[in-house]
C-alpha cells in the first residue's frame, strides 16, 4: 500500500466514489487522493477536487469514468501515465489490450472489478494485472483489502463472468430483496415493515452463510424441514429449476453485454 502515496481518480461517480469512501474509512489518508470530476461539487475533507487534469506525477491513476467515455479522457490522461505510474481501471469490458493502446507508457495496468459494497469494506474485488511484479501485486492487494476481499483471477477472460457475478450481482440481490418485501405486502404486512424485515433477514442470512461451515445450498436445506412451510415455498422456487434458470439467464445477459462493450472498446 505504501507504494501508492499519490493517487489520481479520473471520474468519481458511484463506483469510484464508493471505493474512495472505503479507502478513507480504511485509514488511507485523504491527502493522498486527487479527484478530477467536473460533475462533483464536493469530496470528503482532505481530498483535492479539480475540474481539470493537474500537472505532476502520480503513483496510481484510476479510471473511474463510464466505459463509453474512455476515448474522451484518454488522450489527456495518457500524458500523466508514465513508467512510474500504475494504471487502475474499473471500466467494465475494457480489456488490457484496449487500455495499452490508449496508455502505452503505463508502468503497469491493473483491472479491478468491485461493487458498491466497497464503501463499507464488504465488496469482492476481482483483480488482474499486466506489468506488475510480486511486490507490486502485494501493494495492490493491501490497498484493495480496505474495500473487501481481493481475488486475483487466473486469466483476463474470466472478467466477463466475474462482472456478471460480483459487479452486477448486487442489483440482482436488491431486486430479490424488493420482491421479498413486495411478497410480504401481498400477504398483508405494512410496506415499511416488510422492507425492514426483508433487509434484516437478508443481512443476517448473508452473515451466517459467510461464517458457516455449510454451503448456502446446504443451509437452505437445513432451514427447509420436510413437510414444513419453508419447504412449501422452496418447492415453488425449485420447480423446473425456476429460480436457477432465471438467475442464469440474467447473468448470461450481463456477461454478453460486457463482451459487447469489450468489442466496442477495441476500436481505438
PDB file of C-alpha atoms in Angstrom:
ATOM      1  CA  UNK A   1       0.000   0.000   0.000  1.00  0.00           C
ATOM      2  CA  UNK A   2       2.878   2.407   0.775  1.00  0.00           C
ATOM      3  CA  UNK A   3       3.796   2.351  -2.901  1.00  0.00           C
ATOM      4  CA  UNK A   4       0.695   4.424  -3.623  1.00  0.00           C
ATOM      5  CA  UNK A   5       1.298   7.776  -1.966  1.00  0.00           C
ATOM      6  CA  UNK A   6      -0.203   9.957  -4.670  1.00  0.00           C
ATOM      7  CA  UNK A   7      -3.394   8.730  -6.360  1.00  0.00           C
ATOM      8  CA  UNK A   8      -5.407  10.421  -9.098  1.00  0.00           C
ATOM      9  CA  UNK A   9      -9.064   9.462  -9.653  1.00  0.00           C
ATOM     10  CA  UNK A  10     -10.263  10.429 -13.124  1.00  0.00           C
ATOM     11  CA  UNK A  11     -14.025  10.456 -12.665  1.00  0.00           C
ATOM     12  CA  UNK A  12     -15.617   9.829  -9.302  1.00  0.00           C
ATOM     13  CA  UNK A  13     -19.156   8.584  -9.820  1.00  0.00           C
ATOM     14  CA  UNK A  14     -20.995   5.949  -7.821  1.00  0.00           C
ATOM     15  CA  UNK A  15     -18.393   3.177  -8.061  1.00  0.00           C
ATOM     16  CA  UNK A  16     -15.218   5.217  -7.794  1.00  0.00           C
ATOM     17  CA  UNK A  17     -16.865   7.248  -5.042  1.00  0.00           C
ATOM     18  CA  UNK A  18     -17.656   4.072  -3.096  1.00  0.00           C
ATOM     19  CA  UNK A  19     -14.032   2.983  -3.413  1.00  0.00           C
ATOM     20  CA  UNK A  20     -12.800   6.360  -2.218  1.00  0.00           C
ATOM     21  CA  UNK A  21     -15.130   6.159   0.783  1.00  0.00           C
ATOM     22  CA  UNK A  22     -13.843   2.662   1.583  1.00  0.00           C
ATOM     23  CA  UNK A  23     -10.206   3.680   1.341  1.00  0.00           C
ATOM     24  CA  UNK A  24     -10.715   6.647   3.628  1.00  0.00           C
ATOM     25  CA  UNK A  25     -12.679   4.547   6.129  1.00  0.00           C
ATOM     26  CA  UNK A  26      -9.854   2.005   5.993  1.00  0.00           C
ATOM     27  CA  UNK A  27      -7.349   4.611   7.138  1.00  0.00           C
ATOM     28  CA  UNK A  28      -5.668   5.747   3.921  1.00  0.00           C
ATOM     29  CA  UNK A  29      -5.024   9.499   4.336  1.00  0.00           C
ATOM     30  CA  UNK A  30      -7.294  11.755   2.316  1.00  0.00           C
ATOM     31  CA  UNK A  31      -4.269  13.846   1.318  1.00  0.00           C
ATOM     32  CA  UNK A  32      -3.139  11.042  -0.992  1.00  0.00           C
ATOM     33  CA  UNK A  33      -6.132  11.451  -3.291  1.00  0.00           C
ATOM     34  CA  UNK A  34      -6.830  13.938  -6.078  1.00  0.00           C
ATOM     35  CA  UNK A  35     -10.200  13.706  -7.830  1.00  0.00           C
ATOM     36  CA  UNK A  36     -10.837  15.146 -11.290  1.00  0.00           C
ATOM     37  CA  UNK A  37     -14.551  15.286 -11.957  1.00  0.00           C
ATOM     38  CA  UNK A  38     -16.427  18.260 -13.441  1.00  0.00           C
ATOM     39  CA  UNK A  39     -19.740  16.923 -12.145  1.00  0.00           C
ATOM     40  CA  UNK A  40     -18.883  16.683  -8.439  1.00  0.00           C
ATOM     41  CA  UNK A  41     -19.455  19.658  -6.195  1.00  0.00           C
ATOM     42  CA  UNK A  42     -17.706  18.218  -3.162  1.00  0.00           C
ATOM     43  CA  UNK A  43     -15.458  15.407  -1.958  1.00  0.00           C
ATOM     44  CA  UNK A  44     -14.541  14.168   1.524  1.00  0.00           C
ATOM     45  CA  UNK A  45     -12.484  16.572   3.614  1.00  0.00           C
ATOM     46  CA  UNK A  46      -8.809  16.473   2.773  1.00  0.00           C
ATOM     47  CA  UNK A  47      -9.276  15.128  -0.762  1.00  0.00           C
ATOM     48  CA  UNK A  48      -8.295  17.513  -3.556  1.00  0.00           C
ATOM     49  CA  UNK A  49     -11.064  18.170  -6.099  1.00  0.00           C
ATOM     50  CA  UNK A  50     -10.280  19.589  -9.528  1.00  0.00           C
ATOM     51  CA  UNK A  51     -12.299  20.320 -12.653  1.00  0.00           C
ATOM     52  CA  UNK A  52      -9.362  19.722 -14.976  1.00  0.00           C
ATOM     53  CA  UNK A  53      -6.335  17.455 -15.013  1.00  0.00           C
ATOM     54  CA  UNK A  54      -3.389  18.558 -12.885  1.00  0.00           C
ATOM     55  CA  UNK A  55       0.283  18.538 -13.766  1.00  0.00           C
ATOM     56  CA  UNK A  56       2.663  16.341 -11.865  1.00  0.00           C
ATOM     57  CA  UNK A  57       3.478  12.733 -11.103  1.00  0.00           C
ATOM     58  CA  UNK A  58       1.134  10.112  -9.661  1.00  0.00           C
ATOM     59  CA  UNK A  59       1.905   6.657  -8.295  1.00  0.00           C
ATOM     60  CA  UNK A  60      -1.518   5.468  -9.453  1.00  0.00           C
ATOM     61  CA  UNK A  61      -4.144   6.815 -11.830  1.00  0.00           C
ATOM     62  CA  UNK A  62      -7.602   5.235 -11.628  1.00  0.00           C
ATOM     63  CA  UNK A  63     -10.057   5.448 -14.488  1.00  0.00           C
ATOM     64  CA  UNK A  64     -13.492   5.970 -12.940  1.00  0.00           C
ATOM     65  CA  UNK A  65     -15.389   7.228 -15.974  1.00  0.00           C
ATOM     66  CA  UNK A  66     -18.023   5.227 -17.810  1.00  0.00           C
ATOM     67  CA  UNK A  67     -16.541   2.806 -20.379  1.00  0.00           C
ATOM     68  CA  UNK A  68     -18.218   4.763 -23.166  1.00  0.00           C
ATOM     69  CA  UNK A  69     -16.333   7.881 -22.034  1.00  0.00           C
ATOM     70  CA  UNK A  70     -12.854   6.363 -22.205  1.00  0.00           C
ATOM     71  CA  UNK A  71     -11.878   7.935 -25.504  1.00  0.00           C
ATOM     72  CA  UNK A  72     -12.993  11.346 -24.287  1.00  0.00           C
ATOM     73  CA  UNK A  73     -10.438  11.370 -21.460  1.00  0.00           C
ATOM     74  CA  UNK A  74      -7.672   9.007 -22.630  1.00  0.00           C
ATOM     75  CA  UNK A  75      -5.617  11.440 -24.762  1.00  0.00           C
ATOM     76  CA  UNK A  76      -5.203  13.947 -21.933  1.00  0.00           C
ATOM     77  CA  UNK A  77      -4.858  11.384 -19.132  1.00  0.00           C
ATOM     78  CA  UNK A  78      -2.237   9.417 -21.077  1.00  0.00           C
ATOM     79  CA  UNK A  79       0.240  12.260 -20.561  1.00  0.00           C
ATOM     80  CA  UNK A  80       0.066  11.630 -16.790  1.00  0.00           C
ATOM     81  CA  UNK A  81       0.565   7.855 -17.061  1.00  0.00           C
ATOM     82  CA  UNK A  82       4.270   7.117 -17.371  1.00  0.00           C
ATOM     83  CA  UNK A  83       6.585   4.258 -16.488  1.00  0.00           C
ATOM     84  CA  UNK A  84       6.417   5.123 -12.792  1.00  0.00           C
ATOM     85  CA  UNK A  85       2.597   5.029 -12.769  1.00  0.00           C
ATOM     86  CA  UNK A  86       0.249   2.104 -12.195  1.00  0.00           C
ATOM     87  CA  UNK A  87      -2.998   2.491 -14.120  1.00  0.00           C
ATOM     88  CA  UNK A  88      -6.092   1.226 -12.295  1.00  0.00           C
ATOM     89  CA  UNK A  89      -9.181   0.560 -14.396  1.00  0.00           C
ATOM     90  CA  UNK A  90     -12.668  -0.204 -13.120  1.00  0.00           C
ATOM     91  CA  UNK A  91     -14.103   0.085 -16.633  1.00  0.00           C
ATOM     92  CA  UNK A  92     -16.301  -2.930 -17.317  1.00  0.00           C
ATOM     93  CA  UNK A  93     -15.467  -4.649 -20.572  1.00  0.00           C
ATOM     94  CA  UNK A  94     -12.313  -2.642 -21.339  1.00  0.00           C
ATOM     95  CA  UNK A  95      -9.518  -5.161 -21.780  1.00  0.00           C
ATOM     96  CA  UNK A  96      -5.760  -4.882 -21.245  1.00  0.00           C
ATOM     97  CA  UNK A  97      -5.036  -4.545 -24.958  1.00  0.00           C
ATOM     98  CA  UNK A  98      -7.537  -1.695 -25.254  1.00  0.00           C
ATOM     99  CA  UNK A  99      -6.005   0.060 -22.251  1.00  0.00           C
ATOM    100  CA  UNK A 100      -2.452  -0.491 -23.528  1.00  0.00           C
ATOM    101  CA  UNK A 101      -3.375   1.054 -26.877  1.00  0.00           C
ATOM    102  CA  UNK A 102      -4.536   4.231 -25.134  1.00  0.00           C
ATOM    103  CA  UNK A 103      -1.934   4.306 -22.333  1.00  0.00           C
ATOM    104  CA  UNK A 104       1.192   2.855 -23.960  1.00  0.00           C
ATOM    105  CA  UNK A 105       3.645   4.211 -21.391  1.00  0.00           C
ATOM    106  CA  UNK A 106       1.971   2.883 -18.229  1.00  0.00           C
ATOM    107  CA  UNK A 107       4.345   1.079 -15.903  1.00  0.00           C
ATOM    108  CA  UNK A 108       1.633  -1.466 -15.116  1.00  0.00           C
ATOM    109  CA  UNK A 109      -2.100  -1.870 -15.623  1.00  0.00           C
ATOM    110  CA  UNK A 110      -4.496  -3.349 -13.066  1.00  0.00           C
ATOM    111  CA  UNK A 111      -8.079  -4.242 -13.910  1.00  0.00           C
ATOM    112  CA  UNK A 112     -10.415  -4.066 -10.914  1.00  0.00           C
ATOM    113  CA  UNK A 113     -13.994  -5.296 -10.597  1.00  0.00           C
ATOM    114  CA  UNK A 114     -15.565  -4.158  -7.299  1.00  0.00           C
ATOM    115  CA  UNK A 115     -19.134  -3.347  -6.341  1.00  0.00           C
ATOM    116  CA  UNK A 116     -20.755  -0.608  -4.260  1.00  0.00           C
ATOM    117  CA  UNK A 117     -20.177  -2.510  -1.008  1.00  0.00           C
ATOM    118  CA  UNK A 118     -16.574  -1.247  -1.299  1.00  0.00           C
ATOM    119  CA  UNK A 119     -17.821   1.787   0.619  1.00  0.00           C
ATOM    120  CA  UNK A 120     -18.249  -0.364   3.732  1.00  0.00           C
ATOM    121  CA  UNK A 121     -15.330  -2.714   3.109  1.00  0.00           C
ATOM    122  CA  UNK A 122     -17.543  -5.628   2.063  1.00  0.00           C
ATOM    123  CA  UNK A 123     -17.011  -5.902  -1.686  1.00  0.00           C
ATOM    124  CA  UNK A 124     -15.498  -8.785  -3.600  1.00  0.00           C
ATOM    125  CA  UNK A 125     -12.595  -7.289  -5.555  1.00  0.00           C
ATOM    126  CA  UNK A 126     -11.599  -9.201  -8.698  1.00  0.00           C
ATOM    127  CA  UNK A 127      -8.100  -8.298  -9.892  1.00  0.00           C
ATOM    128  CA  UNK A 128      -5.768  -8.971 -12.794  1.00  0.00           C
ATOM    129  CA  UNK A 129      -2.622  -7.137 -13.817  1.00  0.00           C
ATOM    130  CA  UNK A 130      -0.052  -6.678 -16.550  1.00  0.00           C
ATOM    131  CA  UNK A 131       3.452  -5.422 -15.862  1.00  0.00           C
ATOM    132  CA  UNK A 132       3.215  -5.780 -12.091  1.00  0.00           C
ATOM    133  CA  UNK A 133       5.857  -7.661 -10.098  1.00  0.00           C
ATOM    134  CA  UNK A 134       5.148  -9.600  -6.905  1.00  0.00           C
ATOM    135  CA  UNK A 135       5.914  -6.602  -4.696  1.00  0.00           C
ATOM    136  CA  UNK A 136       3.535  -4.522  -6.776  1.00  0.00           C
ATOM    137  CA  UNK A 137       0.824  -7.187  -6.553  1.00  0.00           C
ATOM    138  CA  UNK A 138       1.235  -7.247  -2.772  1.00  0.00           C
ATOM    139  CA  UNK A 139       0.846  -3.450  -2.655  1.00  0.00           C
ATOM    140  CA  UNK A 140      -2.310  -3.626  -4.761  1.00  0.00           C
ATOM    141  CA  UNK A 141      -3.705  -6.440  -2.617  1.00  0.00           C
ATOM    142  CA  UNK A 142      -3.092  -4.439   0.563  1.00  0.00           C
ATOM    143  CA  UNK A 143      -4.795  -1.371  -0.874  1.00  0.00           C
ATOM    144  CA  UNK A 144      -7.798  -3.297  -2.156  1.00  0.00           C
ATOM    145  CA  UNK A 145      -8.188  -5.187   1.131  1.00  0.00           C
ATOM    146  CA  UNK A 146      -9.613  -1.961   2.609  1.00  0.00           C
ATOM    147  CA  UNK A 147     -12.554  -2.410   0.238  1.00  0.00           C
ATOM    148  CA  UNK A 148     -13.355  -6.068   0.919  1.00  0.00           C
ATOM    149  CA  UNK A 149     -11.968  -9.367  -0.324  1.00  0.00           C
ATOM    150  CA  UNK A 150      -9.379  -9.176  -3.125  1.00  0.00           C
ATOM    151  CA  UNK A 151      -9.349 -12.134  -5.530  1.00  0.00           C
ATOM    152  CA  UNK A 152      -6.682 -12.411  -8.245  1.00  0.00           C
ATOM    153  CA  UNK A 153      -8.061 -14.053 -11.376  1.00  0.00           C
ATOM    154  CA  UNK A 154      -6.187 -16.723 -13.292  1.00  0.00           C
ATOM    155  CA  UNK A 155      -6.934 -15.124 -16.660  1.00  0.00           C
ATOM    156  CA  UNK A 156      -8.418 -11.911 -18.024  1.00  0.00           C
ATOM    157  CA  UNK A 157     -11.046 -13.900 -19.928  1.00  0.00           C
ATOM    158  CA  UNK A 158     -12.783 -14.540 -16.591  1.00  0.00           C
ATOM    159  CA  UNK A 159     -13.686 -10.868 -16.116  1.00  0.00           C
ATOM    160  CA  UNK A 160     -16.948 -11.134 -18.037  1.00  0.00           C
ATOM    161  CA  UNK A 161     -18.150 -13.900 -15.709  1.00  0.00           C
ATOM    162  CA  UNK A 162     -16.897 -12.116 -12.594  1.00  0.00           C
ATOM    163  CA  UNK A 163     -18.584  -8.904 -13.699  1.00  0.00           C
ATOM    164  CA  UNK A 164     -21.895 -10.739 -14.041  1.00  0.00           C
ATOM    165  CA  UNK A 165     -21.499 -12.199 -10.546  1.00  0.00           C
ATOM    166  CA  UNK A 166     -19.701  -9.633  -8.390  1.00  0.00           C
ATOM    167  CA  UNK A 167     -20.362  -6.457 -10.352  1.00  0.00           C
ATOM    168  CA  UNK A 168     -23.957  -6.942 -11.495  1.00  0.00           C
ATOM    169  CA  UNK A 169     -24.940  -9.377  -8.742  1.00  0.00           C
ATOM    170  CA  UNK A 170     -25.755  -6.745  -6.101  1.00  0.00           C
ATOM    171  CA  UNK A 171     -28.510  -5.353  -8.333  1.00  0.00           C
ATOM    172  CA  UNK A 172     -29.967  -8.843  -8.651  1.00  0.00           C
ATOM    173  CA  UNK A 173     -29.858  -9.262  -4.862  1.00  0.00           C
ATOM    174  CA  UNK A 174     -31.506  -5.872  -4.318  1.00  0.00           C
ATOM    175  CA  UNK A 175     -34.238  -6.821  -6.764  1.00  0.00           C
ATOM    176  CA  UNK A 176     -34.787 -10.072  -4.865  1.00  0.00           C
ATOM    177  CA  UNK A 177     -34.990  -8.213  -1.540  1.00  0.00           C
ATOM    178  CA  UNK A 178     -37.542  -5.860  -3.056  1.00  0.00           C
ATOM    179  CA  UNK A 179     -39.510  -8.841  -4.329  1.00  0.00           C
ATOM    180  CA  UNK A 180     -39.466 -10.461  -0.886  1.00  0.00           C
ATOM    181  CA  UNK A 181     -40.828  -7.274   0.655  1.00  0.00           C
ATOM    182  CA  UNK A 182     -43.487  -6.964  -2.067  1.00  0.00           C
ATOM    183  CA  UNK A 183     -44.500 -10.563  -1.444  1.00  0.00           C
ATOM    184  CA  UNK A 184     -44.953  -9.804   2.251  1.00  0.00           C
ATOM    185  CA  UNK A 185     -47.103  -6.763   1.403  1.00  0.00           C
ATOM    186  CA  UNK A 186     -49.267  -9.014  -0.758  1.00  0.00           C
ATOM    187  CA  UNK A 187     -49.742 -11.227   2.309  1.00  0.00           C
ATOM    188  CA  UNK A 188     -50.952  -8.281   4.376  1.00  0.00           C
ATOM    189  CA  UNK A 189     -47.873  -6.741   6.009  1.00  0.00           C
ATOM    190  CA  UNK A 190     -47.230  -2.991   6.060  1.00  0.00           C
ATOM    191  CA  UNK A 191     -44.855  -1.852   3.275  1.00  0.00           C
ATOM    192  CA  UNK A 192     -42.313  -0.187   5.575  1.00  0.00           C
ATOM    193  CA  UNK A 193     -42.284  -3.107   7.965  1.00  0.00           C
ATOM    194  CA  UNK A 194     -41.909  -5.534   5.069  1.00  0.00           C
ATOM    195  CA  UNK A 195     -38.868  -3.655   3.801  1.00  0.00           C
ATOM    196  CA  UNK A 196     -37.236  -3.602   7.246  1.00  0.00           C
ATOM    197  CA  UNK A 197     -37.871  -7.280   7.863  1.00  0.00           C
ATOM    198  CA  UNK A 198     -36.649  -8.276   4.410  1.00  0.00           C
ATOM    199  CA  UNK A 199     -33.423  -6.307   4.810  1.00  0.00           C
ATOM    200  CA  UNK A 200     -32.752  -7.655   8.297  1.00  0.00           C
ATOM    201  CA  UNK A 201     -33.439 -11.206   7.148  1.00  0.00           C
ATOM    202  CA  UNK A 202     -31.070 -10.955   4.160  1.00  0.00           C
ATOM    203  CA  UNK A 203     -28.332  -9.284   6.218  1.00  0.00           C
ATOM    204  CA  UNK A 204     -28.471 -11.968   8.894  1.00  0.00           C
ATOM    205  CA  UNK A 205     -28.651 -14.788   6.362  1.00  0.00           C
ATOM    206  CA  UNK A 206     -25.621 -13.477   4.465  1.00  0.00           C
ATOM    207  CA  UNK A 207     -23.566 -13.098   7.635  1.00  0.00           C
ATOM    208  CA  UNK A 208     -24.464 -16.607   8.737  1.00  0.00           C
ATOM    209  CA  UNK A 209     -23.601 -18.049   5.325  1.00  0.00           C
ATOM    210  CA  UNK A 210     -20.253 -16.230   5.380  1.00  0.00           C
ATOM    211  CA  UNK A 211     -19.300 -17.730   8.738  1.00  0.00           C
ATOM    212  CA  UNK A 212     -20.848 -21.202   8.349  1.00  0.00           C
ATOM    213  CA  UNK A 213     -19.039 -24.424   7.521  1.00  0.00           C
ATOM    214  CA  UNK A 214     -22.036 -25.341   5.348  1.00  0.00           C
ATOM    215  CA  UNK A 215     -22.590 -24.137   1.778  1.00  0.00           C
ATOM    216  CA  UNK A 216     -25.571 -21.852   1.071  1.00  0.00           C
ATOM    217  CA  UNK A 217     -27.351 -24.786  -0.593  1.00  0.00           C
ATOM    218  CA  UNK A 218     -26.861 -26.934   2.499  1.00  0.00           C
ATOM    219  CA  UNK A 219     -28.079 -24.122   4.740  1.00  0.00           C
ATOM    220  CA  UNK A 220     -31.213 -23.780   2.603  1.00  0.00           C
ATOM    221  CA  UNK A 221     -31.980 -27.456   3.120  1.00  0.00           C
ATOM    222  CA  UNK A 222     -31.367 -27.134   6.858  1.00  0.00           C
ATOM    223  CA  UNK A 223     -33.960 -24.337   7.091  1.00  0.00           C
ATOM    224  CA  UNK A 224     -36.464 -26.241   4.959  1.00  0.00           C
ATOM    225  CA  UNK A 225     -37.745 -29.103   7.121  1.00  0.00           C
ATOM    226  CA  UNK A 226     -39.578 -31.866   5.214  1.00  0.00           C
ATOM    227  CA  UNK A 227     -43.270 -31.073   5.030  1.00  0.00           C
ATOM    228  CA  UNK A 228     -42.831 -27.627   6.598  1.00  0.00           C
ATOM    229  CA  UNK A 229     -43.743 -24.140   5.435  1.00  0.00           C
ATOM    230  CA  UNK A 230     -40.251 -23.285   4.160  1.00  0.00           C
ATOM    231  CA  UNK A 231     -40.167 -26.446   2.066  1.00  0.00           C
ATOM    232  CA  UNK A 232     -43.527 -25.498   0.533  1.00  0.00           C
ATOM    233  CA  UNK A 233     -42.068 -22.196  -0.627  1.00  0.00           C
ATOM    234  CA  UNK A 234     -38.803 -23.813  -1.732  1.00  0.00           C
ATOM    235  CA  UNK A 235     -40.766 -26.233  -3.878  1.00  0.00           C
ATOM    236  CA  UNK A 236     -42.049 -23.242  -5.865  1.00  0.00           C
ATOM    237  CA  UNK A 237     -38.536 -21.825  -6.361  1.00  0.00           C
ATOM    238  CA  UNK A 238     -37.112 -25.255  -7.236  1.00  0.00           C
ATOM    239  CA  UNK A 239     -39.910 -26.348  -9.579  1.00  0.00           C
ATOM    240  CA  UNK A 240     -38.367 -26.830 -13.016  1.00  0.00           C
ATOM    241  CA  UNK A 241     -35.304 -25.014 -11.569  1.00  0.00           C
ATOM    242  CA  UNK A 242     -37.268 -21.781 -11.934  1.00  0.00           C
ATOM    243  CA  UNK A 243     -35.016 -19.599  -9.763  1.00  0.00           C
ATOM    244  CA  UNK A 244     -31.782 -21.139 -11.048  1.00  0.00           C
ATOM    245  CA  UNK A 245     -32.860 -20.665 -14.655  1.00  0.00           C
ATOM    246  CA  UNK A 246     -33.847 -17.012 -14.354  1.00  0.00           C
ATOM    247  CA  UNK A 247     -30.649 -16.151 -12.449  1.00  0.00           C
ATOM    248  CA  UNK A 248     -28.540 -17.983 -15.041  1.00  0.00           C
ATOM    249  CA  UNK A 249     -30.311 -16.070 -17.826  1.00  0.00           C
ATOM    250  CA  UNK A 250     -29.729 -12.736 -16.072  1.00  0.00           C
ATOM    251  CA  UNK A 251     -26.034 -13.457 -15.534  1.00  0.00           C
ATOM    252  CA  UNK A 252     -25.578 -14.628 -19.131  1.00  0.00           C
ATOM    253  CA  UNK A 253     -27.183 -11.412 -20.384  1.00  0.00           C
ATOM    254  CA  UNK A 254     -24.815  -9.348 -18.225  1.00  0.00           C
ATOM    255  CA  UNK A 255     -21.806 -11.369 -19.382  1.00  0.00           C
ATOM    256  CA  UNK A 256     -22.780 -10.969 -23.022  1.00  0.00           C
ATOM    257  CA  UNK A 257     -23.240  -7.217 -22.688  1.00  0.00           C
ATOM    258  CA  UNK A 258     -19.828  -6.986 -21.040  1.00  0.00           C
ATOM    259  CA  UNK A 259     -18.336  -8.825 -24.015  1.00  0.00           C
ATOM    260  CA  UNK A 260     -20.067  -6.396 -26.379  1.00  0.00           C
ATOM    261  CA  UNK A 261     -18.565  -3.422 -24.534  1.00  0.00           C
ATOM    262  CA  UNK A 262     -15.138  -5.057 -24.752  1.00  0.00           C
ATOM    263  CA  UNK A 263     -15.535  -5.359 -28.521  1.00  0.00           C
ATOM    264  CA  UNK A 264     -16.540  -1.691 -28.742  1.00  0.00           C
ATOM    265  CA  UNK A 265     -13.510  -0.634 -26.678  1.00  0.00           C
ATOM    266  CA  UNK A 266     -11.125  -2.476 -29.015  1.00  0.00           C
ATOM    267  CA  UNK A 267     -11.892   0.133 -31.677  1.00  0.00           C
ATOM    268  CA  UNK A 268      -9.174   2.612 -30.851  1.00  0.00           C
TER     269      UNK A 268
END
